[in-house]
Coordinates of C-alpha atoms and ligand atoms in Angstrom, one line a residue:
Chain A
M1 CA -14.1 -65.6 19.0
R2 CA -16.1 -66.8 22.0
R3 CA -19.0 -64.8 23.1
I4 CA -18.4 -63.2 26.4
E5 CA -21.1 -63.6 29.0
F6 CA -21.7 -60.5 31.2
E7 CA -23.1 -61.1 34.6
G8 CA -23.3 -59.6 38.0
K9 CA -24.8 -56.3 36.9
E10 CA -27.9 -57.1 38.9
R11 CA -25.9 -57.5 42.1
M12 CA -23.8 -54.4 41.4
N13 CA -27.0 -52.4 41.1
R14 CA -28.2 -53.6 44.5
L15 CA -24.9 -52.7 46.1
E16 CA -25.0 -49.4 44.4
K17 CA -28.4 -48.7 45.9
A18 CA -27.3 -49.7 49.4
V19 CA -24.2 -47.5 49.3
K20 CA -26.4 -44.6 48.1
I21 CA -28.8 -45.0 51.1
I22 CA -25.9 -45.2 53.6
L23 CA -24.2 -42.1 52.2
T24 CA -27.5 -40.2 52.1
T25 CA -28.1 -41.1 55.8
L26 CA -24.6 -40.0 56.8
G27 CA -25.1 -36.7 54.8
L28 CA -28.4 -36.0 56.5
I29 CA -27.0 -36.7 59.9
S30 CA -24.4 -34.0 59.5
I31 CA -26.8 -31.6 58.0
F32 CA -29.2 -32.1 60.9
T33 CA -26.4 -31.8 63.5
T34 CA -25.4 -28.5 61.9
I35 CA -29.0 -27.2 61.9
G36 CA -29.3 -28.4 65.5
I37 CA -26.2 -26.5 66.6
I38 CA -27.3 -23.3 64.8
F39 CA -30.8 -23.7 66.2
S40 CA -29.7 -24.0 69.9
L41 CA -27.3 -21.1 69.3
F42 CA -30.1 -18.9 67.9
E43 CA -32.5 -20.0 70.6
E44 CA -30.4 -18.8 73.5
T45 CA -29.5 -15.7 71.5
F46 CA -33.1 -14.9 71.1
M47 CA -33.6 -15.3 74.9
F48 CA -30.7 -12.9 75.4
F49 CA -32.3 -10.2 73.2
K50 CA -35.5 -10.4 75.2
E51 CA -33.5 -8.8 78.1
V52 CA -31.0 -6.7 76.2
S53 CA -31.9 -4.6 73.2
I54 CA -30.2 -5.5 70.0
V55 CA -29.3 -1.8 69.5
E56 CA -27.4 -1.6 72.8
F57 CA -25.7 -4.9 72.0
L58 CA -24.5 -3.7 68.5
T59 CA -23.7 -0.1 69.3
G60 CA -22.7 0.0 73.0
T61 CA -19.1 0.7 73.7
K62 CA -18.8 -0.9 77.1
W63 CA -18.8 -4.6 77.8
T64 CA -19.1 -5.5 81.5
P65 CA -21.6 -8.3 81.7
L66 CA -20.2 -9.6 85.0
I67 CA -19.6 -6.4 86.9
E68 CA -22.3 -3.9 88.1
P69 CA -23.4 -1.7 86.5
T70 CA -23.6 -4.2 83.6
H71 CA -23.1 -3.1 80.0
F72 CA -23.7 -5.2 77.0
G73 CA -22.1 -3.3 74.2
V74 CA -20.2 -5.8 72.0
L75 CA -18.1 -3.3 70.2
P76 CA -15.0 -3.6 72.4
L77 CA -15.0 -7.3 71.7
V78 CA -15.4 -6.7 68.0
A79 CA -12.7 -4.1 68.1
G80 CA -10.4 -6.6 69.8
T81 CA -11.1 -9.2 67.2
M82 CA -10.5 -6.6 64.4
L83 CA -7.2 -5.6 65.9
I84 CA -6.0 -9.2 65.9
V85 CA -7.3 -9.7 62.4
V86 CA -5.5 -6.7 61.1
I87 CA -2.2 -7.5 62.7
A88 CA -2.5 -11.2 61.6
G89 CA -3.4 -10.1 58.1
L90 CA -0.4 -7.8 57.9
I91 CA 1.7 -10.8 58.7
S92 CA 0.0 -13.7 56.9
I93 CA -1.0 -12.0 53.6
P94 CA 2.4 -10.6 52.5
L95 CA 4.4 -13.5 53.9
G96 CA 2.0 -16.1 52.6
L97 CA 1.7 -14.6 49.1
G98 CA 5.5 -14.0 49.0
S99 CA 6.3 -17.6 49.8
A100 CA 3.6 -18.7 47.3
I101 CA 5.2 -16.7 44.6
Y102 CA 8.6 -17.9 45.5
L103 CA 7.6 -21.5 45.6
S104 CA 5.6 -21.4 42.4
E105 CA 7.7 -19.2 40.2
Y106 CA 11.2 -18.9 41.5
A107 CA 12.2 -21.9 43.6
P108 CA 14.0 -24.7 41.8
K109 CA 12.1 -28.0 41.9
K110 CA 14.4 -29.4 44.6
V111 CA 13.9 -26.4 46.9
R112 CA 10.1 -26.6 46.5
K113 CA 10.0 -30.3 47.3
F114 CA 11.8 -29.5 50.5
L115 CA 10.0 -26.3 51.5
K116 CA 6.4 -27.2 50.8
P117 CA 6.1 -30.0 53.4
I118 CA 7.7 -27.7 56.0
L119 CA 5.0 -25.1 55.4
E120 CA 2.3 -27.7 55.5
V121 CA 3.7 -29.0 58.9
L122 CA 3.4 -25.4 60.1
A123 CA -0.3 -25.6 59.3
G124 CA -0.7 -28.7 61.4
V125 CA 0.8 -27.3 64.6
P126 CA -1.9 -27.0 67.3
S127 CA -2.7 -23.4 68.0
I128 CA -1.9 -23.8 71.7
V129 CA 1.7 -24.1 70.7
Y130 CA 1.5 -20.8 68.9
G131 CA -0.1 -19.3 72.0
Y132 CA 2.8 -20.5 74.1
F133 CA 5.2 -19.2 71.5
A134 CA 3.5 -15.8 71.7
L135 CA 3.8 -15.6 75.5
T136 CA 7.3 -16.8 75.8
A137 CA 9.0 -15.5 72.7
I138 CA 7.0 -12.7 70.9
T139 CA 5.8 -10.8 74.0
P140 CA 9.3 -10.5 75.6
L141 CA 10.7 -9.4 72.3
I142 CA 8.0 -6.7 71.9
R143 CA 8.5 -5.6 75.5
N144 CA 12.2 -5.2 74.8
I145 CA 11.4 -2.7 72.1
F146 CA 8.4 -1.0 73.7
P147 CA 8.9 -1.4 77.5
E148 CA 5.5 0.1 78.2
T149 CA 3.7 -2.9 76.5
S150 CA 1.4 -4.9 78.7
V151 CA 2.3 -8.6 79.4
Y152 CA -0.9 -9.5 77.6
N153 CA -1.3 -7.5 74.4
A154 CA -2.9 -7.6 71.0
L155 CA 0.3 -7.3 69.0
S156 CA 1.9 -10.5 70.3
A157 CA -1.3 -12.6 69.8
G158 CA -1.9 -11.0 66.4
I159 CA 1.6 -11.9 65.2
A160 CA 1.2 -15.4 66.4
V161 CA -2.2 -15.8 64.6
G162 CA -0.6 -14.3 61.5
I163 CA 2.3 -16.8 61.5
M164 CA -0.2 -19.6 62.0
T165 CA -2.3 -18.6 59.0
I166 CA 0.7 -18.1 56.6
P167 CA 0.5 -21.7 55.3
L168 CA -3.2 -21.2 54.6
V169 CA -2.5 -18.3 52.3
S170 CA 0.7 -19.7 50.8
S171 CA -0.6 -23.2 50.0
M172 CA -3.9 -22.0 48.5
S173 CA -2.3 -19.2 46.5
E174 CA 0.5 -21.5 45.4
D175 CA -1.9 -24.1 44.1
A176 CA -3.7 -21.4 42.1
M177 CA -0.5 -20.1 40.6
M178 CA 0.8 -23.6 39.8
A179 CA -2.5 -24.1 38.0
V180 CA -1.8 -21.2 35.6
P181 CA -0.8 -23.0 32.4
D182 CA 2.9 -22.7 31.3
S183 CA 1.7 -21.8 27.8
L184 CA 0.6 -18.4 29.2
R185 CA 4.0 -17.8 30.9
N186 CA 5.8 -18.8 27.7
G187 CA 3.6 -16.5 25.7
A188 CA 4.8 -13.6 27.8
Y189 CA 8.4 -14.7 27.8
A190 CA 8.3 -14.9 24.0
L191 CA 7.4 -11.2 24.0
G192 CA 10.5 -10.3 25.9
A193 CA 8.9 -10.1 29.4
T194 CA 11.2 -10.7 32.4
K195 CA 10.4 -13.2 35.1
L196 CA 9.1 -10.5 37.4
E197 CA 6.8 -9.2 34.7
V198 CA 5.5 -12.6 33.9
T199 CA 4.6 -13.2 37.5
K200 CA 3.1 -9.8 38.0
D201 CA 1.2 -9.5 34.7
V202 CA 0.2 -13.0 33.9
V203 CA 0.4 -15.4 36.8
I204 CA -1.0 -13.3 39.6
P205 CA -3.9 -11.8 37.6
T206 CA -4.9 -15.3 36.3
A207 CA -4.8 -16.8 39.8
M208 CA -6.3 -13.7 41.4
S209 CA -9.6 -14.9 42.6
S210 CA -8.1 -17.9 44.4
I211 CA -5.5 -15.6 45.9
V212 CA -8.1 -13.3 47.2
A213 CA -10.1 -16.3 48.5
S214 CA -7.1 -17.4 50.4
F215 CA -6.8 -14.0 52.0
I216 CA -10.4 -14.1 53.1
L217 CA -10.1 -17.6 54.5
A218 CA -7.0 -16.6 56.5
I219 CA -9.0 -13.6 57.9
S220 CA -11.9 -15.8 58.8
R221 CA -9.5 -18.2 60.5
A222 CA -8.1 -15.2 62.4
V223 CA -11.5 -14.1 63.5
G224 CA -12.3 -17.5 64.9
E225 CA -8.9 -18.2 66.4
T226 CA -9.3 -18.8 70.1
M227 CA -6.4 -20.4 71.9
I228 CA -3.8 -17.9 71.0
V229 CA -5.8 -14.9 71.9
A230 CA -7.0 -16.4 75.1
M231 CA -3.4 -17.1 76.1
A232 CA -1.7 -14.0 74.9
A233 CA -4.1 -11.1 74.2
G234 CA -5.5 -10.6 77.6
S235 CA -9.0 -10.4 78.9
T236 CA -9.8 -6.7 79.0
P237 CA -12.6 -5.7 76.7
K238 CA -11.4 -2.3 75.5
L239 CA -12.3 -0.1 72.6
T240 CA -8.8 0.7 71.4
I241 CA -6.5 0.6 68.4
N242 CA -3.3 0.5 70.4
P243 CA -1.9 -3.0 69.8
L244 CA 0.4 -2.8 72.8
E245 CA -2.6 -2.9 75.2
S246 CA -4.4 -5.8 76.7
I247 CA -7.7 -6.5 74.9
Q248 CA -10.3 -9.1 74.6
T249 CA -11.7 -10.7 71.4
M250 CA -15.1 -12.3 70.9
T251 CA -13.6 -15.8 71.1
G252 CA -11.4 -14.8 74.1
Y253 CA -14.6 -13.7 75.9
I254 CA -16.4 -17.0 75.1
V255 CA -13.5 -19.0 76.5
Q256 CA -13.3 -16.9 79.6
I257 CA -17.0 -17.3 80.4
S258 CA -17.2 -20.9 79.5
M259 CA -14.3 -21.7 81.9
G260 CA -15.6 -19.5 84.7
D261 CA -18.6 -20.4 86.9
V262 CA -21.5 -18.4 85.4
P263 CA -24.8 -19.8 86.6
Y264 CA -26.7 -21.7 83.9
G265 CA -29.5 -19.6 82.4
S266 CA -28.3 -16.3 83.8
L267 CA -28.0 -13.3 81.6
A268 CA -24.2 -13.6 81.6
Y269 CA -24.6 -17.1 80.4
K270 CA -26.7 -16.0 77.6
T271 CA -24.2 -13.5 76.4
L272 CA -22.1 -16.4 75.3
F273 CA -24.7 -17.3 72.7
A274 CA -25.2 -13.7 71.5
V275 CA -21.4 -13.3 71.0
G276 CA -21.2 -16.8 69.5
T277 CA -24.0 -16.0 67.0
L278 CA -22.2 -12.8 65.9
L279 CA -19.0 -14.7 65.5
F280 CA -20.8 -17.4 63.5
L281 CA -22.4 -14.8 61.2
I282 CA -19.1 -13.0 60.6
T283 CA -17.2 -16.2 59.7
F284 CA -20.1 -17.5 57.7
I285 CA -20.2 -14.3 55.5
L286 CA -16.5 -14.4 55.0
N287 CA -16.6 -18.0 53.9
V288 CA -19.4 -17.2 51.5
I289 CA -17.4 -14.4 50.0
S290 CA -14.4 -16.6 49.7
R291 CA -16.3 -19.3 47.9
H292 CA -17.7 -16.8 45.5
F293 CA -14.1 -15.8 44.5
V294 CA -13.0 -19.4 44.1
R295 CA -16.0 -20.1 41.8
K296 CA -15.2 -17.0 39.7
Y297 CA -11.7 -18.4 39.3
R298 CA -12.9 -21.8 38.2
R299 CA -15.0 -20.2 35.5
A300 CA -12.0 -18.5 34.1
Y301 CA -10.7 -21.8 32.8
Chain B
M1 CA 21.7 -14.6 0.0
E2 CA 22.6 -13.5 3.6
P3 CA 21.7 -15.7 6.5
I4 CA 20.0 -14.0 9.4
L5 CA 20.7 -16.9 11.7
S6 CA 23.7 -19.3 11.5
I7 CA 23.7 -22.4 13.5
R8 CA 27.0 -24.2 14.0
N9 CA 27.6 -27.6 15.5
L10 CA 24.7 -27.3 17.8
N11 CA 24.1 -30.0 20.4
F12 CA 21.3 -30.0 23.0
Y13 CA 20.8 -32.1 26.0
Y14 CA 17.8 -32.7 28.3
G15 CA 19.8 -34.1 31.3
E16 CA 21.6 -37.1 29.8
H17 CA 19.4 -37.3 26.7
K18 CA 20.9 -35.8 23.6
A19 CA 18.0 -34.2 21.7
L20 CA 20.0 -32.4 19.0
K21 CA 23.1 -33.7 17.4
D22 CA 25.5 -31.5 15.6
V23 CA 23.0 -29.3 13.8
N24 CA 24.3 -26.9 11.2
M25 CA 22.0 -24.6 9.3
D26 CA 21.7 -21.1 7.8
I27 CA 18.4 -19.4 8.0
Y28 CA 17.8 -16.9 5.2
K29 CA 16.2 -13.5 5.6
N30 CA 12.6 -12.9 4.3
N31 CA 12.1 -16.6 3.6
V32 CA 9.9 -19.2 5.1
T33 CA 11.8 -22.1 6.5
A34 CA 9.9 -25.3 7.4
F35 CA 11.0 -28.0 9.8
I36 CA 9.5 -31.4 9.2
G37 CA 10.2 -34.8 10.7
P38 CA 8.5 -37.5 12.8
S39 CA 7.3 -36.8 16.4
G40 CA 10.1 -36.5 19.0
C41 CA 12.8 -35.8 16.4
G42 CA 13.7 -32.5 18.0
K43 CA 12.0 -29.9 15.9
S44 CA 10.4 -28.0 18.8
T45 CA 13.6 -28.3 20.8
F46 CA 15.6 -26.8 17.9
L47 CA 13.1 -24.0 17.4
R48 CA 13.2 -23.1 21.1
T49 CA 17.0 -22.9 21.0
L50 CA 16.7 -20.0 18.5
N51 CA 15.1 -17.6 21.0
R52 CA 16.3 -19.3 24.2
M53 CA 12.9 -20.5 25.3
N54 CA 14.7 -23.6 26.5
D55 CA 16.2 -21.5 29.3
F56 CA 13.1 -22.2 31.4
I57 CA 13.5 -25.9 31.3
E58 CA 15.6 -27.2 34.2
N59 CA 18.7 -29.3 33.7
V60 CA 19.4 -28.7 30.0
K61 CA 22.7 -28.0 28.2
V62 CA 23.5 -26.3 24.9
E63 CA 26.8 -26.7 23.0
G64 CA 27.8 -25.0 19.7
N65 CA 27.0 -21.5 18.3
I66 CA 23.9 -19.7 17.0
I67 CA 25.0 -16.5 15.4
Y68 CA 22.5 -13.7 15.1
E69 CA 23.7 -10.3 13.9
G70 CA 27.3 -11.3 14.4
K71 CA 26.8 -12.3 18.0
D72 CA 26.4 -15.7 19.6
I73 CA 23.0 -15.7 21.2
Y74 CA 24.2 -17.8 24.0
S75 CA 27.1 -15.5 24.8
K76 CA 27.1 -13.0 27.7
E77 CA 26.6 -10.0 25.3
M78 CA 23.2 -11.2 24.4
E79 CA 20.3 -10.6 26.8
P80 CA 17.8 -13.4 26.4
V81 CA 14.9 -10.9 27.1
E82 CA 16.2 -8.6 24.3
L83 CA 16.7 -11.6 22.0
R84 CA 13.1 -12.7 22.4
R85 CA 11.9 -9.2 21.5
R86 CA 13.7 -9.6 18.2
I87 CA 12.9 -13.3 17.6
G88 CA 9.2 -13.8 18.4
M89 CA 7.3 -17.0 18.8
V90 CA 3.9 -18.4 18.1
F91 CA 2.9 -21.6 19.9
Q92 CA 1.1 -24.8 18.9
K93 CA -1.9 -24.1 21.1
P94 CA -3.2 -20.5 20.9
N95 CA -2.3 -18.9 24.2
P96 CA -3.8 -15.4 24.5
F97 CA -3.6 -13.8 27.9
P98 CA -6.8 -13.6 29.8
K99 CA -6.9 -9.9 29.0
T100 CA -8.6 -7.8 26.2
I101 CA -7.7 -8.2 22.6
Y102 CA -6.1 -4.7 22.7
E103 CA -4.0 -5.5 25.8
N104 CA -2.8 -8.8 24.3
I105 CA -1.4 -7.0 21.3
V106 CA 0.3 -4.2 23.2
Y107 CA 1.6 -6.3 26.0
G108 CA 5.1 -6.6 24.6
L109 CA 5.2 -2.9 23.7
R110 CA 4.2 -1.8 27.1
K111 CA 6.9 -4.0 28.6
N112 CA 9.3 -2.0 26.5
G113 CA 8.2 1.4 27.7
V114 CA 5.9 2.2 24.7
N115 CA 2.8 3.7 26.4
K116 CA 1.7 6.5 24.1
K117 CA -2.0 5.8 23.3
E118 CA -1.7 7.0 19.7
V119 CA 1.2 4.7 19.0
L120 CA -0.5 1.7 20.7
D121 CA -3.8 2.3 18.9
E122 CA -2.1 2.5 15.6
V123 CA -0.1 -0.7 16.2
V124 CA -3.3 -2.6 17.3
E125 CA -5.1 -1.5 14.1
K126 CA -2.2 -2.3 11.8
T127 CA -1.3 -5.7 13.2
L128 CA -5.0 -6.7 13.4
K129 CA -5.2 -5.8 9.7
A130 CA -2.0 -7.6 9.0
V131 CA -3.4 -10.9 10.4
A132 CA -6.7 -10.3 8.7
L133 CA -8.6 -10.1 12.0
Y134 CA -9.5 -6.5 12.0
D135 CA -12.9 -6.8 10.4
E136 CA -13.9 -9.7 12.5
V137 CA -13.0 -8.1 15.9
K138 CA -13.0 -4.4 15.4
D139 CA -16.1 -4.0 17.6
K140 CA -14.7 -6.0 20.5
I141 CA -11.2 -4.9 20.7
H142 CA -11.7 -4.1 24.4
K143 CA -13.4 -7.4 25.1
S144 CA -11.6 -10.5 26.5
A145 CA -9.5 -12.3 24.0
L146 CA -10.8 -15.6 25.4
E147 CA -14.1 -15.0 23.6
L148 CA -12.5 -15.5 20.2
S149 CA -12.5 -18.8 18.3
G150 CA -9.4 -20.9 18.3
G151 CA -8.4 -19.8 14.8
Q152 CA -9.0 -16.1 15.7
Q153 CA -7.0 -16.6 18.9
Q154 CA -4.1 -18.0 16.9
R155 CA -4.1 -15.0 14.6
L156 CA -4.3 -12.8 17.6
C157 CA -1.2 -14.5 18.9
I158 CA 0.6 -13.9 15.6
A159 CA -0.6 -10.3 15.8
R160 CA 0.9 -10.1 19.3
A161 CA 4.2 -11.4 18.0
I162 CA 4.5 -9.1 15.1
A163 CA 3.4 -6.1 17.1
M164 CA 7.0 -6.2 18.5
Q165 CA 8.3 -5.8 14.9
P166 CA 10.6 -8.7 15.3
D167 CA 13.2 -9.9 12.8
V168 CA 12.2 -13.5 13.0
V169 CA 8.9 -15.2 13.9
L170 CA 9.2 -18.8 15.1
M171 CA 6.0 -20.9 14.7
D172 CA 5.6 -24.3 16.3
E173 CA 2.8 -26.2 14.5
P174 CA 0.7 -23.0 14.5
T175 CA -2.2 -24.7 12.7
S176 CA -2.3 -28.1 14.2
A177 CA -5.2 -27.2 16.5
L178 CA -7.2 -25.4 13.8
D179 CA -9.8 -26.3 11.2
P180 CA -9.0 -26.3 7.5
I181 CA -10.3 -22.7 6.9
S182 CA -8.4 -21.2 9.8
T183 CA -5.4 -23.1 8.6
M184 CA -5.7 -21.7 5.1
K185 CA -6.0 -18.2 6.5
I186 CA -2.8 -18.6 8.5
E187 CA -0.9 -20.1 5.6
E188 CA -1.9 -17.1 3.5
L189 CA -0.8 -14.9 6.3
V190 CA 2.6 -16.5 6.5
L191 CA 3.1 -15.9 2.8
E192 CA 2.1 -12.3 3.3
L193 CA 4.3 -11.8 6.4
K194 CA 7.5 -13.0 4.8
K195 CA 7.8 -9.7 3.0
D196 CA 8.6 -8.1 6.3
Y197 CA 9.7 -11.0 8.5
T198 CA 11.8 -14.1 8.4
I199 CA 9.6 -17.1 9.3
I200 CA 10.5 -20.5 10.7
I201 CA 7.6 -22.9 10.9
V202 CA 7.4 -26.4 12.4
T203 CA 4.8 -28.5 10.7
H204 CA 3.6 -32.1 10.4
S205 CA 1.9 -31.4 7.2
M206 CA 4.0 -32.1 4.1
Q207 CA 1.5 -30.2 2.0
Q208 CA 1.8 -27.2 4.2
A209 CA 5.6 -27.2 4.1
A210 CA 5.4 -27.6 0.3
R211 CA 2.8 -24.8 -0.1
I212 CA 4.4 -22.1 2.0
S213 CA 8.1 -22.7 2.6
D214 CA 11.1 -21.7 0.6
Y215 CA 13.5 -24.0 2.5
T216 CA 12.8 -27.2 4.3
A217 CA 14.8 -29.1 6.9
F218 CA 14.1 -32.7 7.5
F219 CA 14.9 -33.8 11.1
L220 CA 15.3 -37.4 12.3
N221 CA 16.4 -38.4 15.8
G222 CA 17.9 -35.0 16.6
E223 CA 19.8 -34.8 13.4
V224 CA 19.2 -32.7 10.3
V225 CA 19.1 -35.3 7.6
E226 CA 18.6 -32.9 4.8
Y227 CA 18.2 -29.1 4.4
D228 CA 17.6 -27.5 1.1
E229 CA 15.2 -25.5 -1.0
T230 CA 11.8 -26.8 -0.5
S231 CA 11.3 -27.6 -4.2
K232 CA 14.4 -29.7 -4.2
I233 CA 13.5 -31.5 -1.0
F234 CA 10.1 -32.5 -2.4
S235 CA 11.0 -33.2 -6.0
N236 CA 14.4 -34.6 -5.7
P237 CA 15.6 -35.5 -2.2
R238 CA 19.2 -36.5 -1.9
D239 CA 18.7 -38.8 1.1
K240 CA 16.7 -42.0 1.0
R241 CA 15.2 -41.3 4.5
T242 CA 13.9 -37.9 3.3
E243 CA 12.3 -39.5 0.4
D244 CA 10.7 -42.2 2.5
Y245 CA 9.4 -39.6 4.9
I246 CA 7.8 -37.2 2.4
T247 CA 6.3 -40.0 0.5
G248 CA 4.7 -41.4 3.6
R249 CA 6.6 -44.7 3.5
F250 CA 8.3 -44.0 6.8
G251 CA 8.4 -46.3 9.8
Ligands
ATP401 N1 11.1 -30.7 28.6 C1 11.7 -31.8 28.2 N2 12.4 -32.6 29.1 C2 12.9 -33.7 28.7 N3 12.9 -34.2 27.5 C3 12.3 -33.5 26.5 C4 11.6 -32.3 26.8 N4 11.0 -31.8 25.7 C5 11.3 -32.7 24.8 N5 12.1 -33.7 25.2 C6 12.6 -34.8 24.4 O1 13.4 -34.4 23.4 C7 13.1 -35.0 22.2 C8 12.7 -34.0 21.1 O2 11.4 -33.5 21.5 P1 10.7 -32.3 20.7 O3 9.6 -31.8 21.5 O4 11.7 -31.3 20.3 O5 10.2 -33.1 19.4 P2 9.3 -32.6 18.2 O6 10.1 -33.0 17.0 O7 8.9 -31.2 18.4 O8 8.1 -33.6 18.3 P3 6.6 -33.3 17.9 O9 6.5 -33.4 16.5 O10 5.8 -34.4 18.6 O11 6.2 -32.0 18.5 C9 12.0 -36.1 22.5 O12 12.7 -37.3 22.7 C10 11.4 -35.6 23.8 O13 11.1 -36.7 24.6
MG402 MG1 7.0 -30.3 18.8

């Protein structure tokens, strides 16, 4: 046989190096942009806390930065966000997990092929559409049942946020359950387990950390959701747990202020950054927890 | 001798593909029956028809009868879940649940309402001893089963199957993923277990079939070419194809 001449390795190596440099540059750009954003956020926040004590901010129960006498207690906004998160979670977690279980364990192949893309389309709908849906469909329905409900209320917005985050829970949980090897299911079936028992005892526990991670991700998404709450939840910072009242969330407040005409550099302007930083920290922590769960799950295999 | 399972005119289809063709066989109690044959000839498919594990595959069809305790296992009177309690299965790849050794063994019992701790403890100890695993794992019974070696996991899976006190244990190439020593242990175990159970084992090893089985069935393209006492199959096969296969002259 003829001896084969290998060539071109040299050139490949140079190309390899160039690609590496380009990619590193791109990576650094995004890292520095992120650091820049965080830095400017923190800088203004720092300025804010020169004028308002951190204790008042974190423990105060009144939020009236624009009306005299001004109060800078962020708790009403946090409570508003919590209310939305709880309502959304009550919708997205059971429905998302339920559809994940159905799709992964019960649905025949054909049904799954048909339903999965539909759920994924749901995830791609812009949130303003959900906001509109909340205002025009959910709110009237709630007011039919509870006539004393305000036009803008936490329940309607929470439900819409919940519906929006169903696909997040369902697709991530479903992926994790589909990744559970059939050999485990068969092992349980061969011991006389029923389908429900196999799902409950084998599939869900094996996929548990990803399922939990999907819950946390949905929650963090609900914390950060802006458009729906700005449209449907109202703009009344209020320390309440009544979902039928008008409230305001952290994101809702940020939108309201950004769109109004607060003078640049004023204290009201700086509140934006303080609230923004708090929001950033909450979602950041939630994401870290969620990643922790996913990693734990990967190790199980 | 009385058959515990009687298979009559069994056909099996994956969609259009006919994977089993008119299989007839009697499986005898307290014997080891081996299924041999080239890859893709339908051994696993046939084994799975015996405890209806094929039910989970979409688009399959079964024709014919499998009689177990006077009843057709594919008839309405037979609950598949109940059937699988009586006819257990051990798979090619060890598949312990990601639970403790203890919980692996008692899983089937718990699902059948056995929850008394004394009973479960006793079963765990007895079955671990039966599969000769007790001494190796007695200090980590409440640790994850995934920490065991492959051979230990497979013996745990056998323990899990016999904890249900089944009539029949189906084994699909239970030693193909194991080293020679683990394989030997499982072979010894099979010989031990046949006192109490009826065992059907799929194997690619002629030596294994010859060593441990009383009856051997040779499968080819979904048909049973020859089924007889193992000694006859190996010393004096009636069919030329059987002879070619066991002497390694096949294909
Ligand atoms: N789930 C399935 N869907 C479709 N066809 C299948 C399926 N499982 C097996 N078959 C086909 O049925 C035939 C018999 O397969 P089977 O797994 O029973 O063979 P086998 O004798 O166990 O082979 P091996 O020794 O390799 O395990 C093969 O042609 C195979 O392609
Ligand atoms: Mg096979």
